[in-house]
């Protein structure tokens, strides 16, 4: 008789990962829950939110009768995620720490811990996403021998695992998984990929998981929490006061504490002005932020975007792009933004 497949689930203390663990247990797998502590943060009442989430994750394991482990990646998170976050902001760019966290922490540190330390056949998370592999194909990856060197690269490209959108298009989280490696994707299960959020909540309610069902869904950047974003950033980066300038007539409209605090397209809160103004350009040398009135102002729109590094989930660019130097694709730069059809040209 074949031993039960061992799946290690990343438990956040929320409803999605709890239901993911429950569904895997129902499939007959040997399930282990792991809580990752990535950030030391106190809320407005002086309580560490990570400790509270850890307790909730532990309760999930008790209810499901599965083993529980806790690991700390506070140091790794600081070095690989938060330091990168500050560095990018200082350069005037707006990074997405959730994407970087998934790449370096969940699907690298946690992935290797689950496989190497806990002997996992596969890992799982509560993300709303899917891959092109069925469960059994994921488990086979552990025993599949891959060629070395040049032939390994050809093998990986020919047999690349695809990251697919979730059935619930509103909750789809593939945007946040867009830089996960092939190695990790090959051995990851997404039990919620075919479900809607409402159905996940229904499953939780029917299976004594009320303590996670009642929690508010985490939104925004985890290490900022409910605090004012500008005040938080200025604890780590030196203020660089500058002016808000109208793109229409170069009139000075107000002042700010740092040009790097603003994202192109973002609404600029300018004291004393009733009508909204939006960020069009930033001058890092002078520290000025140029703004335009109305969301439909022509200065806010672009028909060209340049990028340097590209992370191909299949590890190699699509054949059409290599052959024709151009391909049609769908594009988004923000979670839940509608996909836009664009042409991608290779430089």
mmCIF file of C-alpha atoms in Angstrom:
data_model
loop_
_atom_site.group_PDB
_atom_site.id
_atom_site.type_symbol
_atom_site.label_atom_id
_atom_site.label_comp_id
_atom_site.label_asym_id
_atom_site.label_seq_id
_atom_site.Cartn_x
_atom_site.Cartn_y
_atom_site.Cartn_z
ATOM 1 C CA UNK A 1 0.000 0.000 0.000
ATOM 2 C CA UNK A 2 1.365 3.393 -0.996
ATOM 3 C CA UNK A 3 2.050 5.863 1.829
ATOM 4 C CA UNK A 4 -0.115 9.000 1.882
ATOM 5 C CA UNK A 5 1.344 11.937 -0.004
ATOM 6 C CA UNK A 6 2.836 14.521 2.360
ATOM 7 C CA UNK A 7 1.759 18.106 1.661
ATOM 8 C CA UNK A 8 3.081 21.025 3.726
ATOM 9 C CA UNK A 9 0.706 24.001 3.775
ATOM 10 C CA UNK A 10 1.715 27.603 4.459
ATOM 11 C CA UNK A 11 -0.806 28.777 7.068
ATOM 12 C CA UNK A 12 -1.231 32.534 7.508
ATOM 13 C CA UNK A 13 -3.889 32.451 10.208
ATOM 14 C CA UNK A 14 -6.509 33.459 7.635
ATOM 15 C CA UNK A 15 -9.504 31.683 6.135
ATOM 16 C CA UNK A 16 -8.007 30.900 2.702
ATOM 17 C CA UNK A 17 -4.985 28.882 3.873
ATOM 18 C CA UNK A 18 -7.136 27.182 6.539
ATOM 19 C CA UNK A 19 -9.618 25.931 3.937
ATOM 20 C CA UNK A 20 -6.729 24.919 1.640
ATOM 21 C CA UNK A 21 -5.405 22.663 4.437
ATOM 22 C CA UNK A 22 -8.885 21.256 5.059
ATOM 23 C CA UNK A 23 -9.417 20.379 1.384
ATOM 24 C CA UNK A 24 -6.035 18.642 1.173
ATOM 25 C CA UNK A 25 -6.881 16.632 4.283
ATOM 26 C CA UNK A 26 -10.149 15.584 2.622
ATOM 27 C CA UNK A 27 -8.205 14.336 -0.396
ATOM 28 C CA UNK A 28 -6.478 11.870 1.907
ATOM 29 C CA UNK A 29 -3.065 13.529 2.007
ATOM 30 C CA UNK A 30 -0.831 13.714 5.060
ATOM 31 C CA UNK A 31 -0.978 17.444 5.790
ATOM 32 C CA UNK A 32 1.369 19.570 7.905
ATOM 33 C CA UNK A 33 0.759 23.243 8.677
ATOM 34 C CA UNK A 34 3.572 25.814 8.848
ATOM 35 C CA UNK A 35 3.264 29.399 10.028
ATOM 36 C CA UNK A 36 5.910 31.877 8.831
ATOM 37 C CA UNK A 37 6.802 34.895 10.934
ATOM 38 C CA UNK A 38 8.250 37.449 8.540
ATOM 39 C CA UNK A 39 7.865 40.737 10.373
ATOM 40 C CA UNK A 40 7.893 41.945 13.997
ATOM 41 C CA UNK A 41 5.119 44.492 14.246
ATOM 42 C CA UNK A 42 2.893 45.833 17.048
ATOM 43 C CA UNK A 43 -0.588 47.102 16.300
ATOM 44 C CA UNK A 44 -2.138 50.255 17.779
ATOM 45 C CA UNK A 45 -2.776 48.339 21.038
ATOM 46 C CA UNK A 46 0.820 47.150 21.383
ATOM 47 C CA UNK A 47 -0.015 43.567 20.384
ATOM 48 C CA UNK A 48 2.190 41.688 17.908
ATOM 49 C CA UNK A 49 -0.156 40.805 15.055
ATOM 50 C CA UNK A 50 2.135 37.958 13.925
ATOM 51 C CA UNK A 51 1.717 36.253 17.315
ATOM 52 C CA UNK A 52 -2.071 36.541 17.037
ATOM 53 C CA UNK A 53 -2.001 35.106 13.489
ATOM 54 C CA UNK A 54 0.256 32.292 14.690
ATOM 55 C CA UNK A 55 -2.265 31.374 17.414
ATOM 56 C CA UNK A 56 -5.044 31.299 14.814
ATOM 57 C CA UNK A 57 -2.964 29.049 12.544
ATOM 58 C CA UNK A 58 -2.230 26.721 15.469
ATOM 59 C CA UNK A 59 -5.971 26.485 16.231
ATOM 60 C CA UNK A 60 -6.623 25.525 12.605
ATOM 61 C CA UNK A 61 -4.154 22.652 12.972
ATOM 62 C CA UNK A 62 -5.835 21.532 16.185
ATOM 63 C CA UNK A 63 -9.275 21.525 14.551
ATOM 64 C CA UNK A 64 -7.963 19.616 11.500
ATOM 65 C CA UNK A 65 -5.805 17.346 13.675
ATOM 66 C CA UNK A 66 -2.601 17.983 11.722
ATOM 67 C CA UNK A 67 0.976 18.764 12.903
ATOM 68 C CA UNK A 68 1.958 22.425 13.341
ATOM 69 C CA UNK A 69 5.335 24.106 12.865
ATOM 70 C CA UNK A 70 6.464 27.708 13.165
ATOM 71 C CA UNK A 71 9.463 29.210 11.349
ATOM 72 C CA UNK A 72 10.936 32.694 11.457
ATOM 73 C CA UNK A 73 12.126 34.452 8.315
ATOM 74 C CA UNK A 74 12.335 37.934 9.862
ATOM 75 C CA UNK A 75 16.006 38.307 8.885
ATOM 76 C CA UNK A 76 15.457 36.999 5.350
ATOM 77 C CA UNK A 77 12.412 39.209 4.899
ATOM 78 C CA UNK A 78 14.371 42.286 5.973
ATOM 79 C CA UNK A 79 17.291 41.499 3.647
ATOM 80 C CA UNK A 80 15.418 40.282 0.565
ATOM 81 C CA UNK A 81 12.076 42.096 0.714
ATOM 82 C CA UNK A 82 12.068 45.179 2.935
ATOM 83 C CA UNK A 83 15.551 46.444 2.010
ATOM 84 C CA UNK A 84 14.626 46.060 -1.670
ATOM 85 C CA UNK A 85 11.354 47.915 -0.975
ATOM 86 C CA UNK A 86 13.200 50.910 0.531
ATOM 87 C CA UNK A 87 15.860 50.896 -2.189
ATOM 88 C CA UNK A 88 13.248 50.967 -4.963
ATOM 89 C CA UNK A 89 11.295 53.777 -3.298
ATOM 90 C CA UNK A 90 14.468 55.819 -2.904
ATOM 91 C CA UNK A 91 15.004 55.504 -6.668
ATOM 92 C CA UNK A 92 11.505 56.818 -7.305
ATOM 93 C CA UNK A 93 9.956 53.496 -8.273
ATOM 94 C CA UNK A 94 6.960 51.800 -6.631
ATOM 95 C CA UNK A 95 7.775 48.170 -5.785
ATOM 96 C CA UNK A 96 5.294 45.448 -4.848
ATOM 97 C CA UNK A 97 6.606 43.689 -1.710
ATOM 98 C CA UNK A 98 4.011 40.888 -1.981
ATOM 99 C CA UNK A 99 5.504 39.758 -5.301
ATOM 100 C CA UNK A 100 9.040 39.881 -3.869
ATOM 101 C CA UNK A 101 7.929 38.071 -0.689
ATOM 102 C CA UNK A 102 6.403 35.229 -2.692
ATOM 103 C CA UNK A 103 9.566 34.929 -4.768
ATOM 104 C CA UNK A 104 12.122 34.976 -1.942
ATOM 105 C CA UNK A 105 10.241 33.871 1.195
ATOM 106 C CA UNK A 106 7.174 31.702 0.514
ATOM 107 C CA UNK A 107 8.407 29.970 -2.619
ATOM 108 C CA UNK A 108 12.084 29.823 -1.699
ATOM 109 C CA UNK A 109 12.747 29.801 2.079
ATOM 110 C CA UNK A 110 9.486 28.069 3.014
ATOM 111 C CA UNK A 111 9.565 25.820 -0.048
ATOM 112 C CA UNK A 112 13.046 24.512 0.755
ATOM 113 C CA UNK A 113 12.207 24.122 4.456
ATOM 114 C CA UNK A 114 9.123 22.036 3.581
ATOM 115 C CA UNK A 115 10.960 19.830 1.085
ATOM 116 C CA UNK A 116 14.359 19.492 2.802
ATOM 117 C CA UNK A 117 13.422 19.598 6.499
ATOM 118 C CA UNK A 118 9.893 18.186 6.586
ATOM 119 C CA UNK A 119 10.193 15.790 3.630
ATOM 120 C CA UNK A 120 7.239 17.241 1.718
ATOM 121 C CA UNK A 121 6.116 15.649 -1.534
ATOM 122 C CA UNK A 122 4.523 19.018 -2.365
ATOM 123 C CA UNK A 123 3.757 22.382 -0.794
ATOM 124 C CA UNK A 124 0.472 24.269 -0.870
ATOM 125 C CA UNK A 125 -0.811 27.784 -0.195
ATOM 126 C CA UNK A 126 -4.189 29.494 -0.008
ATOM 127 C CA UNK A 127 -3.588 31.571 -3.138
ATOM 128 C CA UNK A 128 -6.338 31.814 -5.744
ATOM 129 C CA UNK A 129 -4.372 30.449 -8.692
ATOM 130 C CA UNK A 130 -3.851 27.280 -10.715
ATOM 131 C CA UNK A 131 -1.076 25.531 -12.606
ATOM 132 C CA UNK A 132 -1.133 23.261 -15.646
ATOM 133 C CA UNK A 133 -0.357 20.189 -13.487
ATOM 134 C CA UNK A 134 -2.798 17.833 -11.799
ATOM 135 C CA UNK A 135 -2.073 16.731 -8.208
ATOM 136 C CA UNK A 136 -0.491 13.418 -9.227
ATOM 137 C CA UNK A 137 1.753 15.164 -11.755
ATOM 138 C CA UNK A 138 2.952 17.495 -8.971
ATOM 139 C CA UNK A 139 3.820 14.527 -6.738
ATOM 140 C CA UNK A 140 5.731 12.848 -9.588
ATOM 141 C CA UNK A 141 8.110 15.830 -9.766
ATOM 142 C CA UNK A 142 9.873 14.565 -6.636
ATOM 143 C CA UNK A 143 10.976 11.406 -8.452
ATOM 144 C CA UNK A 144 11.511 12.869 -11.913
ATOM 145 C CA UNK A 145 15.174 12.983 -12.901
ATOM 146 C CA UNK A 146 16.118 16.022 -14.920
ATOM 147 C CA UNK A 147 19.049 16.234 -17.334
ATOM 148 C CA UNK A 148 22.051 18.322 -16.318
ATOM 149 C CA UNK A 149 23.621 21.348 -18.019
ATOM 150 C CA UNK A 150 22.467 22.457 -21.453
ATOM 151 C CA UNK A 151 20.095 19.514 -21.843
ATOM 152 C CA UNK A 152 18.427 20.398 -18.516
ATOM 153 C CA UNK A 153 17.549 23.842 -19.881
ATOM 154 C CA UNK A 154 15.997 22.353 -23.011
ATOM 155 C CA UNK A 155 14.069 19.829 -20.906
ATOM 156 C CA UNK A 156 12.696 22.518 -18.564
ATOM 157 C CA UNK A 157 11.571 24.758 -21.440
ATOM 158 C CA UNK A 158 9.874 21.917 -23.294
ATOM 159 C CA UNK A 159 8.089 20.751 -20.124
ATOM 160 C CA UNK A 160 7.444 24.116 -18.495
ATOM 161 C CA UNK A 161 4.650 24.355 -15.934
ATOM 162 C CA UNK A 162 2.175 27.138 -16.658
ATOM 163 C CA UNK A 163 0.738 29.502 -14.056
ATOM 164 C CA UNK A 164 -2.999 29.806 -14.759
ATOM 165 C CA UNK A 165 -5.648 32.250 -13.574
ATOM 166 C CA UNK A 166 -8.068 31.212 -10.849
ATOM 167 C CA UNK A 167 -11.727 30.447 -11.494
ATOM 168 C CA UNK A 168 -12.663 33.450 -9.337
ATOM 169 C CA UNK A 169 -11.395 36.237 -11.603
ATOM 170 C CA UNK A 170 -11.948 38.905 -8.937
ATOM 171 C CA UNK A 171 -9.830 37.051 -6.343
ATOM 172 C CA UNK A 172 -7.231 35.776 -8.839
ATOM 173 C CA UNK A 173 -3.750 36.229 -7.315
ATOM 174 C CA UNK A 174 -1.490 35.216 -10.196
ATOM 175 C CA UNK A 175 -0.249 38.830 -10.285
ATOM 176 C CA UNK A 176 1.435 38.227 -6.908
ATOM 177 C CA UNK A 177 2.869 34.874 -8.081
ATOM 178 C CA UNK A 178 4.350 36.259 -11.297
ATOM 179 C CA UNK A 179 7.987 35.806 -10.224
ATOM 180 C CA UNK A 180 7.785 32.355 -8.654
ATOM 181 C CA UNK A 181 10.382 29.921 -10.036
ATOM 182 C CA UNK A 182 9.648 26.865 -12.164
ATOM 183 C CA UNK A 183 11.155 24.581 -9.510
ATOM 184 C CA UNK A 184 8.688 25.827 -6.895
ATOM 185 C CA UNK A 185 5.674 25.872 -9.239
ATOM 186 C CA UNK A 186 6.314 22.254 -10.218
ATOM 187 C CA UNK A 187 5.799 21.127 -6.639
ATOM 188 C CA UNK A 188 3.020 23.462 -5.509
ATOM 189 C CA UNK A 189 -0.699 22.784 -5.126
ATOM 190 C CA UNK A 190 -3.298 25.567 -5.115
ATOM 191 C CA UNK A 191 -6.439 23.914 -3.656
ATOM 192 C CA UNK A 192 -8.529 27.092 -3.968
ATOM 193 C CA UNK A 193 -7.783 27.652 -7.667
ATOM 194 C CA UNK A 194 -11.164 26.358 -8.832
ATOM 195 C CA UNK A 195 -13.272 27.936 -6.069
ATOM 196 C CA UNK A 196 -14.895 31.288 -5.405
ATOM 197 C CA UNK A 197 -14.229 33.258 -2.216
ATOM 198 C CA UNK A 198 -17.869 32.914 -1.151
ATOM 199 C CA UNK A 199 -17.690 29.136 -1.442
ATOM 200 C CA UNK A 200 -14.436 29.075 0.555
ATOM 201 C CA UNK A 201 -16.171 31.014 3.351
ATOM 202 C CA UNK A 202 -19.084 28.543 3.245
ATOM 203 C CA UNK A 203 -16.670 25.614 3.650
ATOM 204 C CA UNK A 204 -15.027 27.342 6.622
ATOM 205 C CA UNK A 205 -18.392 27.999 8.289
ATOM 206 C CA UNK A 206 -19.417 24.335 7.904
ATOM 207 C CA UNK A 207 -16.165 23.010 9.366
ATOM 208 C CA UNK A 208 -15.741 24.832 12.704
ATOM 209 C CA UNK A 209 -13.272 27.385 11.320
ATOM 210 C CA UNK A 210 -15.254 30.362 12.633
ATOM 211 C CA UNK A 211 -12.246 31.988 14.315
ATOM 212 C CA UNK A 212 -10.550 32.607 10.942
ATOM 213 C CA UNK A 213 -13.795 33.303 9.105
ATOM 214 C CA UNK A 214 -14.527 36.268 11.393
ATOM 215 C CA UNK A 215 -11.142 37.929 10.777
ATOM 216 C CA UNK A 216 -10.952 40.933 8.471
ATOM 217 C CA UNK A 217 -9.219 40.182 5.204
ATOM 218 C CA UNK A 218 -5.693 41.576 5.142
ATOM 219 C CA UNK A 219 -5.334 44.359 2.581
ATOM 220 C CA UNK A 220 -2.409 46.581 1.641
ATOM 221 C CA UNK A 221 1.217 46.183 2.662
ATOM 222 C CA UNK A 222 1.579 43.838 5.637
ATOM 223 C CA UNK A 223 4.390 45.691 7.418
ATOM 224 C CA UNK A 224 2.628 49.056 7.187
ATOM 225 C CA UNK A 225 -0.691 47.819 8.580
ATOM 226 C CA UNK A 226 -3.121 50.597 9.534
ATOM 227 C CA UNK A 227 -0.398 53.208 9.941
ATOM 228 C CA UNK A 228 -0.025 56.252 7.703
ATOM 229 C CA UNK A 229 2.125 55.165 4.769
ATOM 230 C CA UNK A 230 4.030 58.450 4.408
ATOM 231 C CA UNK A 231 4.899 58.585 8.112
ATOM 232 C CA UNK A 232 6.012 54.940 8.004
ATOM 233 C CA UNK A 233 8.343 55.411 5.012
ATOM 234 C CA UNK A 234 9.873 58.571 6.474
ATOM 235 C CA UNK A 235 10.977 56.544 9.507
ATOM 236 C CA UNK A 236 13.449 54.816 7.189
ATOM 237 C CA UNK A 237 14.138 57.321 4.384
ATOM 238 C CA UNK A 238 15.361 60.892 4.754
ATOM 239 C CA UNK A 239 12.676 63.505 3.902
ATOM 240 C CA UNK A 240 13.444 65.491 0.732
ATOM 241 C CA UNK A 241 10.994 68.414 0.617
ATOM 242 C CA UNK A 242 9.920 69.668 -2.795
ATOM 243 C CA UNK A 243 7.109 71.359 -4.717
ATOM 244 C CA UNK A 244 3.938 70.209 -6.466
ATOM 245 C CA UNK A 245 3.926 71.899 -9.898
ATOM 246 C CA UNK A 246 1.073 72.092 -12.396
ATOM 247 C CA UNK A 247 1.948 70.391 -15.692
ATOM 248 C CA UNK A 248 -0.279 72.928 -17.465
ATOM 249 C CA UNK A 249 1.294 76.254 -16.460
ATOM 250 C CA UNK A 250 4.236 75.392 -14.143
ATOM 251 C CA UNK A 251 2.434 77.046 -11.243
ATOM 252 C CA UNK A 252 3.516 75.910 -7.754
ATOM 253 C CA UNK A 253 0.448 74.372 -6.065
ATOM 254 C CA UNK A 254 1.951 73.184 -2.777
ATOM 255 C CA UNK A 255 4.794 71.311 -1.096
ATOM 256 C CA UNK A 256 5.571 67.713 -0.149
ATOM 257 C CA UNK A 257 8.070 65.802 2.029
ATOM 258 C CA UNK A 258 9.671 63.663 -0.693
ATOM 259 C CA UNK A 259 9.199 63.085 -4.435
ATOM 260 C CA UNK A 260 9.877 59.353 -3.921
ATOM 261 C CA UNK A 261 6.663 59.045 -1.860
ATOM 262 C CA UNK A 262 4.507 59.390 -4.983
ATOM 263 C CA UNK A 263 3.587 56.978 -7.736
ATOM 264 C CA UNK A 264 2.810 58.030 -11.310
ATOM 265 C CA UNK A 265 -0.977 58.250 -11.683
ATOM 266 C CA UNK A 266 -1.549 58.536 -7.946
ATOM 267 C CA UNK A 267 -3.798 61.230 -6.508
ATOM 268 C CA UNK A 268 -1.642 63.892 -4.857
ATOM 269 C CA UNK A 269 -3.032 65.273 -1.635
ATOM 270 C CA UNK A 270 -2.278 68.983 -1.926
ATOM 271 C CA UNK A 271 -3.311 71.111 1.028
ATOM 272 C CA UNK A 272 -5.812 73.869 0.315
ATOM 273 C CA UNK A 273 -7.021 72.463 -3.024
ATOM 274 C CA UNK A 274 -10.512 71.016 -3.335
ATOM 275 C CA UNK A 275 -10.239 69.481 -6.794
ATOM 276 C CA UNK A 276 -8.088 66.336 -7.192
ATOM 277 C CA UNK A 277 -4.678 66.453 -8.914
ATOM 278 C CA UNK A 278 -2.727 63.423 -10.144
ATOM 279 C CA UNK A 279 1.001 62.694 -10.427
ATOM 280 C CA UNK A 280 2.344 62.912 -13.993
ATOM 281 C CA UNK A 281 6.127 63.184 -13.639
ATOM 282 C CA UNK A 282 8.776 63.304 -10.908
ATOM 283 C CA UNK A 283 12.066 65.221 -10.988
ATOM 284 C CA UNK A 284 14.429 63.398 -8.647
ATOM 285 C CA UNK A 285 17.170 66.001 -9.046
ATOM 286 C CA UNK A 286 15.103 69.029 -8.026
ATOM 287 C CA UNK A 287 12.594 67.069 -5.973
ATOM 288 C CA UNK A 288 9.581 68.431 -7.837
ATOM 289 C CA UNK A 289 6.389 66.453 -8.488
ATOM 290 C CA UNK A 290 4.399 67.483 -11.586
ATOM 291 C CA UNK A 291 0.641 67.056 -11.365
ATOM 292 C CA UNK A 292 -2.385 67.311 -13.660
ATOM 293 C CA UNK A 293 -6.094 67.907 -12.955
ATOM 294 C CA UNK A 294 -8.646 65.178 -13.761
ATOM 295 C CA UNK A 295 -8.095 61.471 -14.363
ATOM 296 C CA UNK A 296 -8.645 61.922 -18.102
ATOM 297 C CA UNK A 297 -5.850 64.479 -18.581
ATOM 298 C CA UNK A 298 -3.698 63.532 -21.656
ATOM 299 C CA UNK A 299 -0.456 63.887 -19.665
ATOM 300 C CA UNK A 300 -1.468 60.885 -17.537
ATOM 301 C CA UNK A 301 -1.512 58.472 -20.480
ATOM 302 C CA UNK A 302 1.309 56.603 -22.248
ATOM 303 C CA UNK A 303 1.422 54.339 -25.268
ATOM 304 C CA UNK A 304 4.900 52.998 -24.527
ATOM 305 C CA UNK A 305 6.406 51.212 -21.516
ATOM 306 C CA UNK A 306 10.037 50.132 -21.198
ATOM 307 C CA UNK A 307 11.217 47.372 -18.890
ATOM 308 C CA UNK A 308 14.651 45.957 -18.154
ATOM 309 C CA UNK A 309 14.521 42.559 -16.463
ATOM 310 C CA UNK A 310 11.765 40.184 -17.512
ATOM 311 C CA UNK A 311 10.924 37.096 -15.469
ATOM 312 C CA UNK A 312 9.609 34.384 -17.794
ATOM 313 C CA UNK A 313 7.630 31.818 -15.810
ATOM 314 C CA UNK A 314 8.637 29.210 -18.402
ATOM 315 C CA UNK A 315 12.275 30.443 -17.989
ATOM 316 C CA UNK A 316 12.532 31.259 -21.702
ATOM 317 C CA UNK A 317 10.692 33.897 -23.795
ATOM 318 C CA UNK A 318 7.815 32.682 -26.005
ATOM 319 C CA UNK A 319 8.795 31.322 -29.411
ATOM 320 C CA UNK A 320 6.747 33.999 -31.210
ATOM 321 C CA UNK A 321 8.698 36.780 -29.489
ATOM 322 C CA UNK A 322 12.048 35.205 -30.317
ATOM 323 C CA UNK A 323 11.042 34.626 -33.938
ATOM 324 C CA UNK A 324 9.197 37.861 -34.730
ATOM 325 C CA UNK A 325 10.729 40.214 -32.104
ATOM 326 C CA UNK A 326 7.106 41.132 -31.281
ATOM 327 C CA UNK A 327 4.041 39.411 -29.827
ATOM 328 C CA UNK A 328 0.530 40.259 -28.677
ATOM 329 C CA UNK A 329 -0.035 39.866 -24.941
ATOM 330 C CA UNK A 330 -2.342 40.853 -22.094
ATOM 331 C CA UNK A 331 -0.910 43.196 -19.524
ATOM 332 C CA UNK A 332 -1.611 44.567 -16.037
ATOM 333 C CA UNK A 333 0.593 46.466 -13.612
ATOM 334 C CA UNK A 334 -1.768 46.354 -10.629
ATOM 335 C CA UNK A 335 -3.734 43.593 -8.903
ATOM 336 C CA UNK A 336 -7.387 43.410 -10.040
ATOM 337 C CA UNK A 337 -6.732 45.869 -12.859
ATOM 338 C CA UNK A 338 -8.487 44.808 -16.067
ATOM 339 C CA UNK A 339 -6.148 43.066 -18.511
ATOM 340 C CA UNK A 340 -5.165 45.272 -21.432
ATOM 341 C CA UNK A 341 -4.175 43.914 -24.838
ATOM 342 C CA UNK A 342 -0.765 45.234 -25.956
ATOM 343 C CA UNK A 343 2.095 44.409 -28.308
ATOM 344 C CA UNK A 344 5.357 43.385 -26.659
ATOM 345 C CA UNK A 345 8.499 44.248 -28.619
ATOM 346 C CA UNK A 346 11.910 42.833 -27.855
ATOM 347 C CA UNK A 347 14.809 45.287 -27.877
#
